[in-house]
Coordinates of C-alpha atoms and ligand atoms in Angstrom, one line a residue:
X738 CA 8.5 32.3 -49.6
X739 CA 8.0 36.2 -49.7
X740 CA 10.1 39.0 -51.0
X741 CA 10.3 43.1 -50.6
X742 CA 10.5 42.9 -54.4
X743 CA 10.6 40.2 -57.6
X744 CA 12.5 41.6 -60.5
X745 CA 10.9 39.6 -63.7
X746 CA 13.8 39.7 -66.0
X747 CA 17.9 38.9 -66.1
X748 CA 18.7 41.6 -68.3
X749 CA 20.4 45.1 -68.1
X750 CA 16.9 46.6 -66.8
X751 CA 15.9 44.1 -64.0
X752 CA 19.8 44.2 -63.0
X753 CA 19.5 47.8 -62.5
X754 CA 15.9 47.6 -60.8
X755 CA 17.3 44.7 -58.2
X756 CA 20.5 46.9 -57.7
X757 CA 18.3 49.8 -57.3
X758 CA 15.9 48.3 -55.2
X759 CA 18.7 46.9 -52.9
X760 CA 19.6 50.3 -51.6
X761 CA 16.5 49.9 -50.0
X762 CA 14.8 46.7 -49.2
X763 CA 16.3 43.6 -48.4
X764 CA 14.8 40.8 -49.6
X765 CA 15.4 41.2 -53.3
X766 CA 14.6 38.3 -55.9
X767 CA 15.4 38.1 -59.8
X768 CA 13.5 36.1 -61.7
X769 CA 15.4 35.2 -65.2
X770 CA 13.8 32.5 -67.6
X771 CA 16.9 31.4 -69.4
X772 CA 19.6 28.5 -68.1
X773 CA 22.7 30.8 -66.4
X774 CA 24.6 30.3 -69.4
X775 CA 22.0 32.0 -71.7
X776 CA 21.3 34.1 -68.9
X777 CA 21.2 38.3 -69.9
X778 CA 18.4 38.8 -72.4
X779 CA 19.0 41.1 -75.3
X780 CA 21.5 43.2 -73.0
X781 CA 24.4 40.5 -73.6
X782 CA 24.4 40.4 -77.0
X783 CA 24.5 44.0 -77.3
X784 CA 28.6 45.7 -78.0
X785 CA 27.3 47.3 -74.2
X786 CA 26.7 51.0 -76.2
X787 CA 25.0 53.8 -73.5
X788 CA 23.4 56.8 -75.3
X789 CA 23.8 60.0 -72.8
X790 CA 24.3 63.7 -72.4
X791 CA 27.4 65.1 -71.8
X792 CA 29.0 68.5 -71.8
X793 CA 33.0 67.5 -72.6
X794 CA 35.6 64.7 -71.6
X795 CA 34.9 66.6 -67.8
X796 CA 31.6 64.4 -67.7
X797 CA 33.2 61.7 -69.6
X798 CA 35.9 61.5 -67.4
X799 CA 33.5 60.9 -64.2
X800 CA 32.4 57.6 -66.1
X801 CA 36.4 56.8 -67.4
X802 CA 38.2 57.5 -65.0
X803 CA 41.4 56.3 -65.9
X804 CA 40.8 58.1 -69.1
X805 CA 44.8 59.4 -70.0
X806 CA 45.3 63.3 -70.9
X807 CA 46.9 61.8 -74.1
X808 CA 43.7 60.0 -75.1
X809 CA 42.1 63.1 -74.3
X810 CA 44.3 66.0 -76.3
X811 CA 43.8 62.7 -79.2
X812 CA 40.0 62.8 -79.6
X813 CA 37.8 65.3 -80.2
X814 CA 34.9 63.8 -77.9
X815 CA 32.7 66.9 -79.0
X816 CA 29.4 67.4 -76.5
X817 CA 25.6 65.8 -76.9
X818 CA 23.7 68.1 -74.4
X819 CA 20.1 67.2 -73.4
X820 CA 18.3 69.5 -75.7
X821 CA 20.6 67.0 -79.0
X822 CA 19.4 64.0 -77.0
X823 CA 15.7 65.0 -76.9
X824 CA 15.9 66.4 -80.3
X825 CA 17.1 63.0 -81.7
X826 CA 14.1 61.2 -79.9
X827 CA 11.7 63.6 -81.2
X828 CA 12.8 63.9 -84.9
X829 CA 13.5 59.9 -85.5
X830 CA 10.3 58.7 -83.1
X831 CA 8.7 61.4 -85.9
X832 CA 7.6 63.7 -82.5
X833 CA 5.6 60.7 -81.1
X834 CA 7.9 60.1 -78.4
X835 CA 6.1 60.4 -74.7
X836 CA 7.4 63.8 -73.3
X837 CA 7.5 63.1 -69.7
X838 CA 9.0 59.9 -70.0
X839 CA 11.8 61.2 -72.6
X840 CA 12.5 64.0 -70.7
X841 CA 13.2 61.3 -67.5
X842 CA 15.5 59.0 -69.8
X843 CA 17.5 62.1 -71.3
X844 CA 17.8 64.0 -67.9
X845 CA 18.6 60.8 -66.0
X846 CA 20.8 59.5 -68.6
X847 CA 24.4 60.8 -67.3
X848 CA 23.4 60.7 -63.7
X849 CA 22.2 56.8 -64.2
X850 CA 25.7 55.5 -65.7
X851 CA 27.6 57.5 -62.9
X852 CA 25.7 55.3 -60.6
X853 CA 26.4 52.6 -62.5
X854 CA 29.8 53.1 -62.6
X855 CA 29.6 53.8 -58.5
X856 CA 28.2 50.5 -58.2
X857 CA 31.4 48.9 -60.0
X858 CA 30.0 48.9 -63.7
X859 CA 33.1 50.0 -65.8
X860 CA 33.2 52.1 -69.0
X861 CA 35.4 53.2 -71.9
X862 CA 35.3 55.7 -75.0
X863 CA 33.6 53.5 -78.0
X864 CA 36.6 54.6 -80.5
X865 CA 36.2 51.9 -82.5
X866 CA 32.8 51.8 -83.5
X867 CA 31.6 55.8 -82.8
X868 CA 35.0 57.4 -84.2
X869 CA 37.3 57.9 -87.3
X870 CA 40.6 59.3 -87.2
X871 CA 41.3 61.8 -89.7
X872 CA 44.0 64.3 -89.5
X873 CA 45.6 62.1 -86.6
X874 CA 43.0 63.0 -84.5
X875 CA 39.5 60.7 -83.4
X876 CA 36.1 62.4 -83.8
X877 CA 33.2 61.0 -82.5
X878 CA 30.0 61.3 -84.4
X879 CA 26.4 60.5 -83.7
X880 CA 26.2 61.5 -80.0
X881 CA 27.3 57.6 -79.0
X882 CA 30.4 57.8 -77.0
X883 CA 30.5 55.3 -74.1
X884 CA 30.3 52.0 -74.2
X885 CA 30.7 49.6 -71.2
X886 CA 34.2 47.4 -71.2
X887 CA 33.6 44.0 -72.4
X888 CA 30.6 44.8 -74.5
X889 CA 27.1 43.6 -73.4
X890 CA 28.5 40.2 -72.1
X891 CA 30.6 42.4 -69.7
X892 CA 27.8 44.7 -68.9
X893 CA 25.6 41.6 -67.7
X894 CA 28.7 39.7 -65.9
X895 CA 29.5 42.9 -64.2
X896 CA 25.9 43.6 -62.9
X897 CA 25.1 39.6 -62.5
X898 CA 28.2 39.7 -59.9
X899 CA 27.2 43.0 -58.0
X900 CA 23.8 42.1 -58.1
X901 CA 25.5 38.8 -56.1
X902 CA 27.6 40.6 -53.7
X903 CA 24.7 43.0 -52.5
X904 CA 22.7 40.2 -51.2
X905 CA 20.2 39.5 -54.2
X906 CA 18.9 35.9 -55.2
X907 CA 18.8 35.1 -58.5
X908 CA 16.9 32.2 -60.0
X909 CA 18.1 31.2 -63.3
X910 CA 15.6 29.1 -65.6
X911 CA 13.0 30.2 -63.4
X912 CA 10.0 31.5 -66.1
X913 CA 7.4 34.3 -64.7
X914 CA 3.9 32.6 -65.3
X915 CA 1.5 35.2 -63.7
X916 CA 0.9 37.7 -61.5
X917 CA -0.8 37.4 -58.1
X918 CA -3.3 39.8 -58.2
X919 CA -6.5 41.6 -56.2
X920 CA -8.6 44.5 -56.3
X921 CA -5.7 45.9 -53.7
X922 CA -2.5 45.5 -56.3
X923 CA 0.2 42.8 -56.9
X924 CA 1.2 40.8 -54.6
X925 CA 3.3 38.1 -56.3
X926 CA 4.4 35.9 -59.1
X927 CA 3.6 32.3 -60.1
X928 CA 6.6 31.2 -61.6
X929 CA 7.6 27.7 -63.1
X930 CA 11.3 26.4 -61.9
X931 CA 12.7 22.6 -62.5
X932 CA 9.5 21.5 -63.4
X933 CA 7.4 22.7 -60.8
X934 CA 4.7 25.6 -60.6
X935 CA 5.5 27.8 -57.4
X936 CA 3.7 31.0 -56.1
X937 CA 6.2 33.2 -55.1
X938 CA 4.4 36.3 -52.7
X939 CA 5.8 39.8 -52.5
X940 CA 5.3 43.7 -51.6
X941 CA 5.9 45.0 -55.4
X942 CA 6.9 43.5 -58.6
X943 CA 9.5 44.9 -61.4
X944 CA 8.5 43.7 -64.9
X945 CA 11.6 44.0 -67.2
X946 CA 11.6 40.9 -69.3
X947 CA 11.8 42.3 -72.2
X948 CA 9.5 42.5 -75.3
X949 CA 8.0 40.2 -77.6
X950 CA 10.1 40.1 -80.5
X951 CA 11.5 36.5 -80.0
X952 CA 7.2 35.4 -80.0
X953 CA 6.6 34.7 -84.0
X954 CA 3.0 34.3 -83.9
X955 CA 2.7 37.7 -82.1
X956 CA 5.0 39.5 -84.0
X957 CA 3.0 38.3 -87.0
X958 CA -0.3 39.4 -85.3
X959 CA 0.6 42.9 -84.4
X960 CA 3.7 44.0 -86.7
X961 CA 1.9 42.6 -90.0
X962 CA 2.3 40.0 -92.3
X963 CA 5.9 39.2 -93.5
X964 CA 6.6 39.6 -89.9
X965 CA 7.1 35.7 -88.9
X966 CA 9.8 35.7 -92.1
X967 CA 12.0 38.4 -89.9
X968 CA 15.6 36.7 -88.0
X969 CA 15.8 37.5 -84.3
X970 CA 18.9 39.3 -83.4
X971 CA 19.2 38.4 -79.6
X972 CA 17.5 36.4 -77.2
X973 CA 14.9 33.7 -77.8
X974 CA 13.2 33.9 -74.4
X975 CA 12.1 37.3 -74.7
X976 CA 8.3 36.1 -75.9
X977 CA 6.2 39.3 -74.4
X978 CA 4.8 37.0 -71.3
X979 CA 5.4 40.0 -68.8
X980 CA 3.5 42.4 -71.3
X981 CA 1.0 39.5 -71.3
X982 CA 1.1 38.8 -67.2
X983 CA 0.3 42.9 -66.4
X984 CA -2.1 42.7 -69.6
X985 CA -4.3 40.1 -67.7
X986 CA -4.4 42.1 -64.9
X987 CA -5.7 45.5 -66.2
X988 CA -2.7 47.0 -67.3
X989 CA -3.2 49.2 -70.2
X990 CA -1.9 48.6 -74.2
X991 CA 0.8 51.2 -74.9
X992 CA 2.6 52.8 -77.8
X993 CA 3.6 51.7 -80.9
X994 CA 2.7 48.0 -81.2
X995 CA 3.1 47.1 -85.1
X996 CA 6.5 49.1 -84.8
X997 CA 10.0 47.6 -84.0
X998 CA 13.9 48.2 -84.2
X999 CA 14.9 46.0 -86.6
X1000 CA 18.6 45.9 -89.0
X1001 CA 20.0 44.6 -91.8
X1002 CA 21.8 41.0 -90.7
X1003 CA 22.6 38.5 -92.2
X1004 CA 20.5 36.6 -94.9
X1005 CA 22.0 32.9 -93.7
X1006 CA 22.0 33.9 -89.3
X1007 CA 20.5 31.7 -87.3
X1008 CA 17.0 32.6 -87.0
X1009 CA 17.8 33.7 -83.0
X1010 CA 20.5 34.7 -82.0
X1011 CA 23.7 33.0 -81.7
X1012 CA 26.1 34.4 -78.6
X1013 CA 29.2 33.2 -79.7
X1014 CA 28.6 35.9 -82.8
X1015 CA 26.8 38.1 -80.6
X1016 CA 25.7 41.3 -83.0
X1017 CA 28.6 40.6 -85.3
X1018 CA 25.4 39.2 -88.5
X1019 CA 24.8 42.9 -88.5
X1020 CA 25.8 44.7 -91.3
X1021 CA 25.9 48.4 -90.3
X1022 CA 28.5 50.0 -93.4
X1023 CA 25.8 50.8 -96.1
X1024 CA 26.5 54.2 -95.8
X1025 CA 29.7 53.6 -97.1
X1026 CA 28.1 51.7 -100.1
X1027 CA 24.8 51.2 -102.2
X1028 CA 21.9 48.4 -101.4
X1029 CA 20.6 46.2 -104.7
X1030 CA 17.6 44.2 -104.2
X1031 CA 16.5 41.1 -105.8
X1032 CA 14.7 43.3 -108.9
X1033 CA 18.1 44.6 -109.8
X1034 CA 17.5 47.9 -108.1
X1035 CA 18.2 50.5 -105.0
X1036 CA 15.8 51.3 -102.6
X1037 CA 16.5 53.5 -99.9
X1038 CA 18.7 56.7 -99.3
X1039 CA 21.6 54.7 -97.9
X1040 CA 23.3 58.1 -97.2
X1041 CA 19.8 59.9 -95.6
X1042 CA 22.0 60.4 -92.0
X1043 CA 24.5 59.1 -89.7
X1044 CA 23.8 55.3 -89.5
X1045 CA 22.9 55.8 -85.5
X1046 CA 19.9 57.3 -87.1
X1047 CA 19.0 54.9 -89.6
X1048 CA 19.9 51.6 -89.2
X1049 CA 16.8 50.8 -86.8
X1050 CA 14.7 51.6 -89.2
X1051 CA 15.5 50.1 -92.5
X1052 CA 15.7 46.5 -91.5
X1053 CA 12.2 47.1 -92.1
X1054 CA 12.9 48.3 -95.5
X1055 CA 14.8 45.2 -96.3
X1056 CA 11.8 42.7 -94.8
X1057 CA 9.7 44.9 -97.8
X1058 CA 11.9 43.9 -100.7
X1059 CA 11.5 41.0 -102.9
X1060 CA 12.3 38.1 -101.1
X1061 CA 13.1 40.0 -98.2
X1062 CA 16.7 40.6 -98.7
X1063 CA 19.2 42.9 -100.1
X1064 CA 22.4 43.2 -101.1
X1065 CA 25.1 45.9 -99.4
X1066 CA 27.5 46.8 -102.4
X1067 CA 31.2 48.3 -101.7
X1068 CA 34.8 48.9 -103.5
X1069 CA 38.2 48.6 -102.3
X1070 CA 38.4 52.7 -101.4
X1071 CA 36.1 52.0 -98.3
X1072 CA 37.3 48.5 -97.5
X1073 CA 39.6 49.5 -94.5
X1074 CA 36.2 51.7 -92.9
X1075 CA 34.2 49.1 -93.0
X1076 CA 33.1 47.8 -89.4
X1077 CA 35.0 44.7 -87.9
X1078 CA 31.4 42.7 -88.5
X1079 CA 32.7 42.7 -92.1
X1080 CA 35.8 40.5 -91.0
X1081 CA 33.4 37.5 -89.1
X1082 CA 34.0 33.9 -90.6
X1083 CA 29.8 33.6 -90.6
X1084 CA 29.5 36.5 -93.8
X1085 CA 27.5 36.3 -96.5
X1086 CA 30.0 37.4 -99.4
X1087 CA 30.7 37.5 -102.8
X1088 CA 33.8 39.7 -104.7
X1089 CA 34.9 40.4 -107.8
X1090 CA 37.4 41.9 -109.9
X1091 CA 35.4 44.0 -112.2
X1092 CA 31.5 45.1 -111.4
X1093 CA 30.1 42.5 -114.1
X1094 CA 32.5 39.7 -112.1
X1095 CA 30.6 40.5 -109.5
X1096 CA 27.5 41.1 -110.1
X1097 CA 27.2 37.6 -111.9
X1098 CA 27.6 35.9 -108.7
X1099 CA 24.5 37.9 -107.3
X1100 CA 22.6 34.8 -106.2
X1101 CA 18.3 35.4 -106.7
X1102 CA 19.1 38.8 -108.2
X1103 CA 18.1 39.9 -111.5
X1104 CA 22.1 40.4 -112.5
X1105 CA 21.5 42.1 -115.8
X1106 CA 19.0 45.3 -114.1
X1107 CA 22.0 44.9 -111.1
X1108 CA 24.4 46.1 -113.3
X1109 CA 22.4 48.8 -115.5
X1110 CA 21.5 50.0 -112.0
X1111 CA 25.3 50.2 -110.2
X1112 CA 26.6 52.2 -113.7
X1113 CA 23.6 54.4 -113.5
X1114 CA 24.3 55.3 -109.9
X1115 CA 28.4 55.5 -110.4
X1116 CA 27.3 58.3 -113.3
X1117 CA 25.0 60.5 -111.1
X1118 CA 27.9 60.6 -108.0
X1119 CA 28.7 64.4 -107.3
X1120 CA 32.3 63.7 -106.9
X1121 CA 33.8 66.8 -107.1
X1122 CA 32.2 67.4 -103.4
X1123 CA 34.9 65.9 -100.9
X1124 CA 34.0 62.8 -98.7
X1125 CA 34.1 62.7 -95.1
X1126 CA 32.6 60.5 -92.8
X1127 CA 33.0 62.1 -89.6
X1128 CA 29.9 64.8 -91.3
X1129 CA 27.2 64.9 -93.1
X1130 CA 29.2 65.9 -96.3
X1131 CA 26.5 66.6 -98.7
X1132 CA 28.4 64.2 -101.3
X1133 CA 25.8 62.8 -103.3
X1134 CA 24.0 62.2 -106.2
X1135 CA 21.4 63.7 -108.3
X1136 CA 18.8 62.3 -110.8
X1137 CA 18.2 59.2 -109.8
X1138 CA 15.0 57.6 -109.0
X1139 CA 16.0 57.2 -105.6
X1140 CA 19.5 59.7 -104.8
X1141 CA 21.7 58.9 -101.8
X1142 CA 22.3 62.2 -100.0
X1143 CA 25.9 61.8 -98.5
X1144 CA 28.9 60.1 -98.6
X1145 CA 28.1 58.9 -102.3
X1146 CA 31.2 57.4 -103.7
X1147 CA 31.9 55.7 -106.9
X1148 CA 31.9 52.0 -106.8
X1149 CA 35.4 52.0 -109.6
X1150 CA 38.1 50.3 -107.6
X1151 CA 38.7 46.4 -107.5
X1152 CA 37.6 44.2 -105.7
X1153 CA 34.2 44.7 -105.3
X1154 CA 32.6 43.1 -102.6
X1155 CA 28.6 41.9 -101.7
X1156 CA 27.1 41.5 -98.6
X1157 CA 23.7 39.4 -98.7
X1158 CA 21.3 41.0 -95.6
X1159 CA 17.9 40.0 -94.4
X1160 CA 16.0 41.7 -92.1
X1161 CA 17.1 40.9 -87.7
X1162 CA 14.6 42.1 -85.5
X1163 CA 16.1 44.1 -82.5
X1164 CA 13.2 44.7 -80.0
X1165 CA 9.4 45.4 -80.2
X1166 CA 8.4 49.0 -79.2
X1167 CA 4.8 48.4 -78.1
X1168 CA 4.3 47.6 -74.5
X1169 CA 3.0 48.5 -71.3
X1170 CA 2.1 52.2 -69.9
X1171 CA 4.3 53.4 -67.1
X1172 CA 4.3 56.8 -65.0
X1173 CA 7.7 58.8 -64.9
X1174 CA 8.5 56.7 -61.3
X1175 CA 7.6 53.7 -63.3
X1176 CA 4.2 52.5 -61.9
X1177 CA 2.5 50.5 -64.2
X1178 CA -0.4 51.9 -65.2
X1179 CA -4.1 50.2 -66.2
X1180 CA -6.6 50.4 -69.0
X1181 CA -8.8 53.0 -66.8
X1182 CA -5.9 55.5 -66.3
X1183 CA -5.0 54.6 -62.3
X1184 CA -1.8 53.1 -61.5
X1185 CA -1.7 49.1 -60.3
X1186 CA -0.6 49.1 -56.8
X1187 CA 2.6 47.0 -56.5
X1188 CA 3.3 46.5 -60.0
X1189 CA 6.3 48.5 -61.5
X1190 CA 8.1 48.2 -65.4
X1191 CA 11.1 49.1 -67.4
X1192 CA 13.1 48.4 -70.5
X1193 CA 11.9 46.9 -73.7
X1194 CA 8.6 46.0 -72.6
X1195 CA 7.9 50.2 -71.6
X1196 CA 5.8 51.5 -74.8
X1197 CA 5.5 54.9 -75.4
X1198 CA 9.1 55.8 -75.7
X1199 CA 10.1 54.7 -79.4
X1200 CA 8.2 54.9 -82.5
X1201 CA 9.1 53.6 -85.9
X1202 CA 13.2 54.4 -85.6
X1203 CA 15.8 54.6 -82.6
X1204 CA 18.9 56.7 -82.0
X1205 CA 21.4 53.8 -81.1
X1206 CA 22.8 53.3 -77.6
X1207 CA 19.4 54.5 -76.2
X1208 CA 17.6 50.8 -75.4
X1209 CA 20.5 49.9 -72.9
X1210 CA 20.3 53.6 -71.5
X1211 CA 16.3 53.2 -71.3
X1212 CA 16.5 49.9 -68.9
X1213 CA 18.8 51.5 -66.7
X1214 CA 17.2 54.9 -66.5
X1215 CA 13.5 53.4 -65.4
X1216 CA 15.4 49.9 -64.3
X1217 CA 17.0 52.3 -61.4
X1218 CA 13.8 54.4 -61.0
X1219 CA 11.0 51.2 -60.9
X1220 CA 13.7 49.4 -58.6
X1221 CA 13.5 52.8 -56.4
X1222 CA 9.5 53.1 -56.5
X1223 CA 9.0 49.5 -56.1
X1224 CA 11.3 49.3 -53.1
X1225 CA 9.3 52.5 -51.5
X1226 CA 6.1 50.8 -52.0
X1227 CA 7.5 47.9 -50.5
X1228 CA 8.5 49.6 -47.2
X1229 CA 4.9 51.5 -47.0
X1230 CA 2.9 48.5 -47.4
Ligands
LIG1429 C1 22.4 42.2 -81.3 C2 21.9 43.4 -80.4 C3 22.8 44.5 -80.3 C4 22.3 45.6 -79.5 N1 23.2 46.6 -79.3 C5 22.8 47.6 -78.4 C6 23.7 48.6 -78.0 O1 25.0 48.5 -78.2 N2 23.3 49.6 -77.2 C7 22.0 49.7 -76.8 O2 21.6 50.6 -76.1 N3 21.1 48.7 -77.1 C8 21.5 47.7 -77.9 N4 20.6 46.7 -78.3 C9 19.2 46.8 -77.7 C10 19.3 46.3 -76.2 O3 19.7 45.0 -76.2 C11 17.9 46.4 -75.5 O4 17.3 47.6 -75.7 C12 18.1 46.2 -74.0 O5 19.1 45.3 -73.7 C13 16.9 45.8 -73.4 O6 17.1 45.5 -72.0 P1 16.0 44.8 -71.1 O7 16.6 44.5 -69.8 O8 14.7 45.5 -71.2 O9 15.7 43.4 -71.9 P2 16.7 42.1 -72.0 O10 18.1 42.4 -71.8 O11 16.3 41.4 -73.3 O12 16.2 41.2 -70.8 C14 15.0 40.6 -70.7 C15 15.1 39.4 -69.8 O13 13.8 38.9 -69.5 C16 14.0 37.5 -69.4 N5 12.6 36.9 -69.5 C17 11.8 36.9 -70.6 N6 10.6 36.3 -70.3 C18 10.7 36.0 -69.0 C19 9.8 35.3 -68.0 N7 8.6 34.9 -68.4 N8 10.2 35.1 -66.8 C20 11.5 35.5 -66.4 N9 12.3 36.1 -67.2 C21 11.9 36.4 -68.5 C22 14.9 37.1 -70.5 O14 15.5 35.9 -70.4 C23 15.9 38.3 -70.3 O15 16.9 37.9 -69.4 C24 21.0 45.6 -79.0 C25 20.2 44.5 -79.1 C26 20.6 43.4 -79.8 C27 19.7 42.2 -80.0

């Protein structure tokens, strides 16, 4: 059997690099490792959130089209420009972020959901997760403002069903084993289907399966100890075998292998995830509230920035607490803001009528430092500086050991409630090297004819934190491009 191209993966990235490679070539083949009905990777548990530039509800409207002049005189939709986006990738990646290959993701970023859009991928405004409505009017917030309709299980259905209709194969529970190498490139997969070890030739391969959160012993080995303790959020296939396949070839080691996105989620999830919950065991409010830890005490600036910009970042924190968990601490006055993954039967919960109520039912916790910490913190609150989550209001509180910088309220109105997190690992950011057209490239510094990457398993691009919305955005960007480059080869060789 021989192929133009094999697309390793069944996620958002290797749907966009089939797709993209299908303008082209003919003879496109997908490769996904999970049974059709856990089919999608990490893409379908995702709520389907695209992180791109835009100038105004003009550019918005190119993606949503049927979106209603009402809806638009409703919302201030604000702008994100390219110079926002690559500033959020420099300051949260702590400036470590690959230039070239930033600069391709944030140019190609609008441009890459039009086409996905052209191709029959649908979209809508993420109002109720990336906007509050205050004065009668939505704001969004945090440059995140599209989100595809029907979430990440919609995303997938939409692209597994295009993907269908333009001629590609898909083989479901169909695991990538190796790749056919010689001194001249790639030239194929070995792959194991029902059973049964097949070699399965073609012109140029697309690596996209991911990255190798969902492989403990890995995780463990290159993340650090503690690591094999950590919940995965999504998939359980994604294991890093691509990342190993192009790593037995010659490809070269890349970016920012002990460093992941990872959240607070819940301290009794599955320990992979579960798609009838999807990403509803995170718990993304904090800023909203305080965290406690098992000592009794805060830990981290729950107010440091908008939570786009944070929450990848301290599930990590959480793994580092005692007994790696935490508890997320609210009152009634912010009940109603808190995100609809609050309201899921599967929640880890305790209330209370009065602080000490509560805190007494603060399982593992040392109860009595709980409290002397929660009336410490309600004493230092700045409260004569206005709240408003839509900004960075600068409400917070001073002379504490560790102060939260905004949106510091006092925790006085009944009931309390407690959330109980644990760390959920997202994705892995180390990876593979790839060139701006997404050739893979080796340990010497050449590029491996034939073989091509993109999404999860690309290193290089994030370091230590994430702005959200931008891992569904990366696959597609270099999904489209490596489907492109792979296709060209495919014709010249
Ligand atoms: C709960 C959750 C919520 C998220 N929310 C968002 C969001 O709203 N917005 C956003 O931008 N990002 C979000 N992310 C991150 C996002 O999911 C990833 O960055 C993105 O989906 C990665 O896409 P991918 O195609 O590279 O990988 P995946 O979608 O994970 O696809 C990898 C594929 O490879 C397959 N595979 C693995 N090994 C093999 C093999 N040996 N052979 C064949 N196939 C193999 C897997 O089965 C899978 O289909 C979220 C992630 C999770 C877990």
């Amino acid at each position: 059997m021989s192929y133009d191209v094999i697309v390793v993966g069944g996620g958002n990235a290797a749907l966009c690099a089939a797709l993209s490679a299908s303008e082209s070539v003919k003879k496109v083949l997908v490769l996904e490792r999970a049974p059709e009905d856990e089919a999608g990777g990490n893409s379908r548990f995702t709520a389907g959130l695209f992180r791109l530039a835009y100038r105004g509800p003009e550019d918005l409207k190119t993606l949503i089209p049927d979106l209603s002049e009402q809806e638009i005189a409703n919302t201030d939709f604000g702008t994100y420009t390219e110079e926002q986006f690559l500033d959020d990738m420099a300051r949260v990646t702590e400036y470590r972020c690959d230039p070239d290959l930033t600069e391709v993701l944030v140019k190609n970023s609008l441009p890459t959901v039009r086409w996905m859009r052209e191709r029959g991928v649908r979209f809508t405004a993420a109002w109720g997760r990336q906007a509050f409505k205050i004065g009668g009017k939505f704001k969004f917030w945090g440059g995140l403002t599209v989100e595809a309709v029907g979430g990440g299980p919609g995303l997938v259905e939409s692209l597994t069903q295009i993907a269908k209709k333009a001629g590609i194969e898909i083989l479901y529970g169909a695991r990538a084993l190796s790749l056919v190498a010689d001194d001249s490139g790639v030239h194929g997969v070995v792959v194991k289907h029902q059973g049964k070890t097949k070699t399965l030739s073609s012109k140029s391969v697309v690596l996209a399966a991911g990255g190798f959160q969902a492989n403990t012993e890995w995780r463990t080995r290159y993340m650090g100890p503690g690591w094999e303790l950590a919940k995965v959020r999504g998939t359980r296939f994604n294991t890093g075998d691509a990342i190993r396949m192009a790593l037995d070839i010659g490809a070269a080691a890349h970016g920012n292998w002990s460093g992941c996105h990872a959240v607070a989620w819940d301290r009794n999830a599955p320990e992979t995830g579960d798609l009838a919950v999807g990403d509803g065991f995170q718990k993304h409010s904090y800023p909203w509230g305080v965290y406690i830890n098992a000592d009794g005490k805060r830990f981290v600036d729950e107010g440091a920035d908008f939570r786009n910009y944070t929450y990848a970042k301290y599930g990590r924190v959480i793994l580092s607490q005692p007994k790696q968990f935490a508890w997320q601490i609210f009152d009634a006055k912010v009940k109603a803001q808190l995100r609809d993954e609050y309201r899921i039967k599967q929640v880890t919960r305790v209330t209370g009528n009065t602080l000490e109520e509560l805190v007494a039912k603060l399982d593992d916790t040392d109860q009595a430092a709980a409290l002397k910490e929660l009336k410490e913190y309600n004493a230092a609150v700045q409260t004569q500086i206005p709240f408003n989550p839509n900004v960075k209001d600068g409400r917070c509180t001073t002379n504490l050991r560790i102060n939260k910088s905004n949106w510091a309220n006092t925790l006085d109105t009944p009931p309390f409630e407690a959330y109980a997190v644990t760390c959920g690992i997202t994705f892995s950011f180390g990876g593979l090297k790839i060139n701006p057209q997404g050739q893979v490239v080796n340990s010497d510094g050449g590029l491996i004819p034939g073989l091509y990457a993109a999404g999860e398993l690309v290193g290089g691009i994030f370091w230590f934190n994430y702005p959200g919305g931008s891992g569904l955005t990366n696959g597609a960007v270099f999904g489209r491009i490596a489907g492109a480059s792979a296709a060209a080869a495919a014709t010249g060789r």
